[in-house]
CSV table of C-alpha atoms in Angstrom, one decimal:
chain,number,residue,atom,x,y,z
A,68,MET,CA,13.8,26.5,4.1
A,69,LYS,CA,13.6,26.3,0.3
A,70,ILE,CA,12.4,23.6,-1.9
A,71,LEU,CA,13.3,22.8,-5.5
A,72,VAL,CA,11.3,20.3,-7.5
A,73,TYR,CA,12.7,18.9,-10.7
A,74,LEU,CA,10.1,17.9,-13.4
A,75,GLY,CA,10.9,16.2,-16.9
A,76,THR,CA,10.2,13.3,-19.2
A,77,GLY,CA,12.4,10.3,-19.6
A,78,GLY,CA,15.9,10.5,-20.8
A,79,VAL,CA,16.5,14.3,-20.2
A,80,GLY,CA,19.0,13.9,-17.2
A,81,LYS,CA,16.5,15.3,-14.6
A,82,THR,CA,17.9,13.3,-11.8
A,83,SER,CA,21.6,14.1,-12.5
A,84,VAL,CA,20.7,17.8,-12.6
A,85,ALA,CA,18.6,17.5,-9.3
A,86,ALA,CA,21.7,15.6,-7.6
A,87,ALA,CA,23.9,18.2,-9.1
A,88,THR,CA,22.0,21.0,-7.8
A,89,ALA,CA,21.8,19.6,-4.1
A,90,LEU,CA,25.6,18.9,-4.3
A,91,ALA,CA,26.2,22.6,-5.2
A,92,MET,CA,23.8,23.8,-2.3
A,93,ALA,CA,25.9,21.7,0.1
A,94,ARG,CA,29.3,23.0,-1.3
A,95,ALA,CA,27.8,26.6,-0.8
A,96,GLY,CA,27.3,25.8,2.9
A,97,GLU,CA,23.7,24.5,3.1
A,98,ARG,CA,22.5,21.4,5.0
A,99,THR,CA,20.8,19.9,1.7
A,100,LEU,CA,18.7,16.8,1.1
A,101,VAL,CA,17.9,15.6,-2.4
A,102,LEU,CA,14.9,13.0,-2.4
A,103,THR,CA,13.9,10.9,-5.3
A,104,ILE,CA,10.2,9.8,-5.8
A,105,ASP,CA,11.2,8.0,-8.9
A,106,PRO,CA,10.5,4.5,-8.7
A,107,ALA,CA,13.4,3.8,-10.4
A,108,LEU,CA,15.9,5.0,-8.0
A,109,ARG,CA,18.5,6.5,-10.6
A,110,LEU,CA,19.7,8.8,-7.8
A,111,ARG,CA,21.3,5.5,-6.1
A,112,SER,CA,23.6,5.4,-9.2
A,113,ALA,CA,24.2,9.0,-9.7
A,114,LEU,CA,25.6,9.5,-6.2
A,115,ARG,CA,26.9,6.0,-5.8
A,116,LEU,CA,24.7,5.5,-2.7
A,117,GLN,CA,25.1,2.3,-0.5
A,118,GLU,CA,22.5,-0.4,-1.0
A,119,GLY,CA,20.0,-1.1,1.6
A,120,LEU,CA,19.8,2.5,3.1
A,121,LEU,CA,16.8,4.7,2.3
A,122,GLU,CA,18.7,7.9,3.6
A,123,GLN,CA,22.1,8.6,4.0
A,124,GLN,CA,24.7,11.3,4.2
A,125,VAL,CA,27.0,11.7,1.3
A,126,PRO,CA,30.7,12.1,2.3
A,127,LEU,CA,31.9,15.3,0.6
A,128,ASP,CA,35.8,16.2,0.4
A,129,PRO,CA,36.8,19.8,1.5
A,130,PRO,CA,36.3,22.5,1.3
A,131,ALA,CA,32.5,21.6,1.4
A,132,SER,CA,31.2,23.6,4.6
A,133,GLY,CA,27.5,22.2,4.2
A,134,GLU,CA,26.1,18.6,4.2
A,135,LEU,CA,24.6,16.6,1.6
A,136,TRP,CA,22.1,13.9,2.4
A,137,ALA,CA,20.1,11.7,0.2
A,138,ALA,CA,16.7,9.8,0.3
A,139,LEU,CA,14.9,7.1,-1.5
A,140,LEU,CA,11.1,6.8,-1.4
A,141,ASP,CA,10.0,3.6,-0.1
A,142,VAL,CA,6.3,3.5,0.1
A,143,ARG,CA,6.0,0.8,2.5
A,144,ALA,CA,8.6,2.2,5.2
A,145,THR,CA,7.0,5.6,4.6
A,146,LEU,CA,3.6,4.3,5.4
A,147,ASP,CA,4.8,2.5,8.4
A,148,ASP,CA,6.6,5.3,9.8
A,149,ALA,CA,3.4,7.3,9.8
A,150,VAL,CA,1.4,4.6,11.3
A,151,ARG,CA,4.0,4.5,14.1
A,152,MET,CA,4.0,8.4,14.4
A,153,TYR,CA,0.2,9.1,14.3
A,154,ALA,CA,-1.7,5.9,15.3
A,155,LYS,CA,-3.8,6.1,18.6
A,156,ALA,CA,-2.2,4.4,21.7
A,157,GLY,CA,-2.3,0.6,21.2
A,158,MET,CA,-3.3,0.5,17.6
A,159,VAL,CA,0.0,0.5,15.9
A,160,ASP,CA,0.7,-3.3,15.9
A,161,ARG,CA,-3.1,-3.8,15.1
A,162,ILE,CA,-2.9,-1.6,12.0
A,163,LEU,CA,0.5,-3.0,11.0
A,164,ASN,CA,-0.7,-6.6,11.4
A,165,HIS,CA,-4.0,-6.3,9.8
A,166,PRO,CA,-4.4,-8.5,6.7
A,167,ILE,CA,-5.8,-5.3,4.6
A,168,TYR,CA,-2.8,-3.4,5.5
A,169,ALA,CA,-0.2,-5.2,3.3
A,170,THR,CA,-2.5,-5.0,0.3
A,171,ILE,CA,-3.1,-1.3,0.7
A,172,ALA,CA,0.6,-0.5,1.3
A,173,ASP,CA,2.0,-2.7,-1.4
A,174,SER,CA,-0.6,-2.8,-4.1
A,175,LEU,CA,-3.1,0.1,-3.9
A,176,VAL,CA,-2.9,2.3,-7.3
A,177,GLY,CA,-1.5,5.7,-6.2
A,178,MET,CA,0.3,4.8,-3.0
A,179,GLN,CA,3.7,6.1,-4.6
A,180,GLU,CA,2.1,9.6,-5.0
A,181,LEU,CA,0.3,9.7,-1.5
A,182,MET,CA,3.6,8.6,0.3
A,183,ALA,CA,5.7,11.0,-1.9
A,184,VAL,CA,3.9,13.8,-0.1
A,185,GLU,CA,4.1,12.3,3.3
A,186,ARG,CA,7.6,11.8,2.9
A,187,ILE,CA,8.0,15.4,1.9
A,188,ASP,CA,6.4,16.4,5.0
A,189,GLN,CA,8.4,14.0,7.2
A,190,LEU,CA,11.5,15.6,5.7
A,191,ALA,CA,10.5,19.3,5.7
A,192,LYS,CA,10.5,19.0,9.6
A,193,ARG,CA,14.0,17.9,10.0
A,194,GLY,CA,15.9,21.2,9.8
A,195,PHE,CA,17.3,21.1,6.4
A,196,ASP,CA,18.3,24.3,4.8
A,197,SER,CA,17.2,23.0,1.4
A,198,LEU,CA,15.1,20.1,-0.1
A,199,VAL,CA,15.6,19.1,-3.7
A,200,ILE,CA,12.9,16.8,-5.0
A,201,ASP,CA,13.6,14.5,-8.1
A,202,THR,CA,10.2,13.4,-9.6
A,203,ALA,CA,9.2,10.5,-11.6
A,204,PRO,CA,10.3,11.0,-15.3
A,205,SER,CA,7.0,11.2,-16.8
A,206,ARG,CA,4.4,13.8,-17.9
A,207,HIS,CA,2.4,12.4,-15.0
A,208,ALA,CA,4.9,13.5,-12.4
A,209,LEU,CA,2.5,16.0,-11.2
A,210,GLU,CA,0.1,13.1,-9.9
A,211,PHE,CA,2.1,13.3,-6.7
A,212,LEU,CA,0.5,16.6,-5.9
A,213,ASP,CA,-3.0,15.8,-7.5
A,214,LYS,CA,-3.7,12.4,-5.8
A,215,PRO,CA,-3.1,13.4,-2.2
A,216,MET,CA,-5.8,16.3,-2.7
A,217,TYR,CA,-8.3,13.7,-4.2
A,218,PHE,CA,-7.6,11.4,-1.3
A,219,SER,CA,-8.1,14.4,1.2
A,220,GLU,CA,-11.5,15.1,-0.6
A,221,LEU,CA,-12.5,11.4,-0.2
A,222,VAL,CA,-11.6,11.1,3.1
A,223,GLY,CA,-13.6,14.1,4.1
A,224,SER,CA,-16.6,12.9,1.9
A,225,ASN,CA,-20.0,12.2,3.4
A,226,TRP,CA,-20.5,8.7,2.2
A,227,VAL,CA,-16.9,7.7,3.4
A,228,LYS,CA,-17.9,8.8,6.9
A,229,LEU,CA,-21.2,7.1,6.4
A,230,VAL,CA,-19.2,3.8,5.8
A,231,GLY,CA,-17.6,4.2,9.2
A,232,ARG,CA,-20.4,5.1,11.1
A,233,THR,CA,-22.4,2.3,9.7
A,234,TYR,CA,-19.6,-0.3,10.6
A,235,LYS,CA,-19.7,0.9,14.1
A,236,TRP,CA,-23.4,0.2,14.3
A,237,MET,CA,-23.0,-3.2,12.6
A,238,ALA,CA,-20.4,-4.1,15.3
A,239,THR,CA,-22.3,-2.9,18.4
A,240,SER,CA,-26.2,-3.2,17.5
A,241,PRO,CA,-28.4,-5.9,16.1
A,242,MET,CA,-28.8,-5.7,12.6
A,243,ALA,CA,-32.2,-5.0,12.7
A,244,SER,CA,-31.3,-1.3,13.8
A,245,LEU,CA,-30.1,-0.6,10.4
A,246,SER,CA,-32.3,0.7,7.8
A,247,GLU,CA,-33.6,-1.8,5.1
A,248,LYS,CA,-31.7,0.4,2.5
A,249,VAL,CA,-28.3,-0.1,4.4
A,250,LEU,CA,-28.6,-3.7,4.7
A,251,ASP,CA,-29.6,-4.3,1.1
A,252,VAL,CA,-26.1,-2.5,0.2
A,253,TYR,CA,-24.1,-4.4,2.4
A,254,ALA,CA,-25.8,-7.5,1.5
A,255,ARG,CA,-25.0,-6.8,-2.2
A,256,VAL,CA,-21.6,-6.2,-1.8
A,257,GLU,CA,-21.0,-9.3,0.7
A,258,ALA,CA,-22.6,-11.3,-2.2
A,259,ILE,CA,-19.8,-10.1,-4.7
A,260,LEU,CA,-16.7,-10.0,-2.4
A,261,GLY,CA,-17.7,-12.4,0.2
A,262,THR,CA,-18.7,-11.7,4.0
A,263,ASP,CA,-15.2,-12.3,5.5
A,264,LEU,CA,-13.5,-9.7,3.2
A,265,VAL,CA,-16.0,-7.0,3.5
A,266,ARG,CA,-15.9,-7.4,7.3
A,267,GLN,CA,-12.1,-7.3,7.1
A,268,VAL,CA,-12.1,-4.1,5.0
A,269,LEU,CA,-14.6,-2.4,7.2
A,270,ASP,CA,-12.9,-3.4,10.6
A,271,PHE,CA,-9.5,-2.3,8.9
A,272,TYR,CA,-11.1,1.2,7.9
A,273,SER,CA,-12.6,1.6,11.5
A,274,ILE,CA,-9.0,1.4,13.1
A,275,PHE,CA,-7.2,3.3,10.2
A,276,VAL,CA,-9.7,6.2,9.6
A,277,SER,CA,-7.7,8.4,12.0
A,278,ILE,CA,-4.6,7.7,10.4
A,279,ALA,CA,-6.3,8.6,6.9
A,280,GLU,CA,-7.8,11.9,8.2
A,281,GLY,CA,-4.5,12.9,9.9
A,282,TYR,CA,-2.6,12.1,6.5
A,283,ALA,CA,-5.2,14.3,4.5
A,284,GLU,CA,-4.5,17.4,6.8
A,285,ARG,CA,-0.8,16.8,6.4
A,286,ALA,CA,-1.1,16.4,2.7
A,287,VAL,CA,-3.2,19.6,2.4
A,288,LYS,CA,-0.5,21.4,4.5
A,289,THR,CA,2.5,20.0,2.4
A,290,VAL,CA,0.7,20.9,-1.0
A,291,ALA,CA,0.4,24.4,0.4
A,292,LEU,CA,3.8,24.6,1.1
A,293,LEU,CA,4.7,23.5,-2.1
A,294,LYS,CA,2.4,26.2,-3.7
A,295,ASP,CA,4.2,29.0,-1.5
A,296,PRO,CA,6.1,30.8,-4.0
A,297,ALA,CA,8.6,32.0,-1.2
A,298,ILE,CA,9.7,28.6,-0.2
A,299,THR,CA,9.2,26.5,-3.5
A,300,GLU,CA,9.8,26.6,-7.2
A,301,PHE,CA,9.6,24.0,-9.9
A,302,ARG,CA,12.2,23.7,-12.5
A,303,ILE,CA,11.7,22.0,-16.0
A,304,VAL,CA,14.4,19.9,-17.2
A,305,THR,CA,14.2,18.9,-21.2
A,306,THR,CA,16.4,18.4,-24.2
A,307,PRO,CA,16.7,20.4,-27.5
A,308,ARG,CA,14.4,17.9,-29.3
A,309,LYS,CA,12.0,17.9,-26.7
A,310,ALA,CA,12.2,21.4,-25.5
A,311,MET,CA,9.1,23.2,-27.0
A,312,ARG,CA,6.6,20.3,-26.2
A,313,ASP,CA,7.8,19.4,-22.6
A,314,THR,CA,8.3,23.1,-21.8
A,315,ARG,CA,4.5,24.0,-23.1
A,316,PHE,CA,3.3,20.9,-21.3
A,317,PHE,CA,4.9,21.4,-17.7
A,318,LEU,CA,4.4,25.1,-17.6
A,319,ASP,CA,0.8,25.0,-18.4
A,320,ALA,CA,0.3,22.2,-16.0
A,321,LEU,CA,2.2,24.2,-13.1
A,322,GLU,CA,0.3,27.5,-13.9
A,323,SER,CA,-3.1,25.6,-14.0
A,324,ARG,CA,-2.4,24.6,-10.4
A,325,GLN,CA,-0.7,27.7,-9.4
A,326,PHE,CA,2.7,26.5,-8.6
A,327,ARG,CA,5.8,28.6,-9.1
A,328,THR,CA,7.9,27.9,-12.2
A,329,GLY,CA,11.5,28.9,-11.2
A,330,GLY,CA,13.2,28.2,-14.8
A,331,VAL,CA,14.0,25.7,-17.7
A,332,PHE,CA,17.2,23.8,-18.1
A,333,VAL,CA,17.6,22.6,-21.7
A,334,ASN,CA,20.2,19.8,-20.9
A,335,ARG,CA,22.4,17.9,-23.2
A,336,THR,CA,22.8,21.0,-25.5
A,337,TRP,CA,25.5,20.8,-28.3
A,338,GLU,CA,26.9,24.5,-28.2
A,339,LEU,CA,28.4,26.3,-31.2
A,340,ASP,CA,32.2,26.5,-31.2
A,341,GLY,CA,32.8,28.1,-34.5
A,342,ALA,CA,35.4,25.4,-35.3
A,343,ALA,CA,36.5,25.1,-38.9
A,344,ALA,CA,34.9,21.9,-40.8
A,345,GLY,CA,38.0,20.6,-42.5
A,346,GLU,CA,38.1,18.0,-45.4
A,347,GLY,CA,37.1,14.3,-45.9
A,348,LEU,CA,35.7,12.0,-43.3
A,349,VAL,CA,36.9,14.2,-40.5
A,350,GLY,CA,35.3,17.4,-42.4
A,351,SER,CA,32.0,15.4,-42.9
A,352,LEU,CA,31.7,14.6,-39.3
A,353,ALA,CA,32.6,18.1,-38.4
A,354,GLU,CA,29.8,19.5,-40.6
A,355,TRP,CA,27.5,17.1,-39.0
A,356,TYR,CA,28.3,18.1,-35.5
A,357,ALA,CA,27.7,21.7,-36.7
A,358,ALA,CA,24.4,20.9,-38.2
A,359,VAL,CA,23.2,19.5,-34.8
A,360,ARG,CA,24.8,22.5,-32.9
A,361,GLN,CA,22.7,24.6,-35.2
A,362,SER,CA,19.8,22.7,-34.7
A,363,HIS,CA,20.0,23.1,-31.0
A,364,ALA,CA,20.6,26.8,-31.2
A,365,ALA,CA,17.5,27.2,-33.5
A,366,GLU,CA,15.4,25.2,-31.0
A,367,LEU,CA,16.6,27.2,-28.2
A,368,ASP,CA,16.0,30.5,-29.9
A,369,SER,CA,12.3,29.3,-30.6
A,370,LEU,CA,11.9,28.1,-27.1
A,371,ARG,CA,13.0,31.5,-25.7
A,372,GLY,CA,10.8,33.4,-28.1
A,373,GLU,CA,7.9,31.7,-26.9
A,374,PHE,CA,8.4,31.3,-23.2
A,375,ASP,CA,10.8,33.9,-21.9
A,376,ALA,CA,8.1,36.1,-20.6
A,377,ARG,CA,6.6,33.1,-18.6
A,378,VAL,CA,9.7,31.9,-16.8
A,379,PRO,CA,12.6,33.5,-14.9
A,380,PHE,CA,15.3,31.9,-16.9
A,381,ILE,CA,15.7,29.5,-19.8
A,382,ALA,CA,19.2,28.2,-19.8
A,383,THR,CA,21.4,25.4,-21.4
A,384,LEU,CA,23.7,22.6,-19.9
A,385,PRO,CA,26.1,21.0,-22.0
A,386,GLU,CA,26.3,17.4,-23.1
A,387,LEU,CA,29.0,15.7,-21.2
A,388,ASP,CA,31.5,13.6,-22.7
A,389,SER,CA,31.0,10.7,-20.3
A,390,ASP,CA,28.1,9.1,-18.1
A,391,VAL,CA,27.2,11.1,-15.1
A,392,ASP,CA,28.3,8.7,-12.3
A,393,GLY,CA,29.6,10.0,-9.1
A,394,LEU,CA,30.5,13.3,-7.5
A,395,PRO,CA,33.0,14.6,-10.1
A,396,ALA,CA,30.5,14.6,-13.1
A,397,LEU,CA,27.9,16.0,-10.6
A,398,GLU,CA,30.5,18.9,-9.7
A,399,ARG,CA,30.5,20.0,-13.1
A,400,ILE,CA,26.9,20.1,-13.6
A,401,GLY,CA,26.4,21.7,-10.3
A,402,ALA,CA,28.7,24.7,-11.1
A,403,TRP,CA,26.6,25.1,-14.4
A,404,VAL,CA,23.6,25.1,-12.8
A,405,ALA,CA,24.7,27.5,-10.1
A,406,ALA,CA,26.0,29.8,-12.7
A,407,ARG,CA,23.3,29.6,-15.2
A,408,ALA,CA,20.2,29.7,-12.9
A,409,VAL,CA,18.3,32.9,-11.8
A,410,THR,CA,17.2,32.9,-8.3
């Protein structure tokens, strides 16, 4: 199996490039799935996916010998699936129906990133030849790799384990068996949040802790999979005006985390064509186009001069003459990606 992860800021065409890459792989005979962890779900419109389905096969016209699948990240559904797969016997309904569960699943900051890694783990076990991952369009895209590791460290910390042990004592022993220090801490917390809420939180933790610990173990393994250079590569998508800034930021971020950078695509580039300018309004317009093309060429030269030694390839993808909507446009992009990427 191989995994391609696409990174980029908003408006650079990252989702289109990711979908086109997956389509090209399927055309080449691979069983491929493209997953978007972008909350905006732009993949749905790019591939014209059916509403209401979180995972579906995309029909391909002949002569496609592979398969193309698409998946959308749903935080609640992913967490529900994890509970059903990994909860101890008899605990599934108790966890799913607990009043604290809905709050955590729907409102807890960071759940999007935590469940992204969980979803990647689930899909990596499904026998696909390739996974293509479309990340959120942000400089914070790598948080989906950072937050699961923070969570794993938190779950394994001594003070979190102490909370779980203390609740068991509270539930099975007289309060006098606890130290005055522990009693004082709980008394203060209950005074702020209310006794019922504190007990609900502790009760939920006591039944959810095995799920949290299991998630932490899987997250560590999944991040290790994404760090394996033989399996995973990260690709940066940018545009001419953003190229220097975006490439520097993402490349530094990937290198500091020890992830393999596969290359950089400078999308929506106006390439030089050598056409004559002409006269009048048409000539002025042609001159303007030529100036933009020259600017893009200069940006690309600067980009290659600074980063050629740090990445396997820096390639351009031309600006399309229409919006990317459906497979025909993605076919064109996919052909360019396949031809210009160095693997």
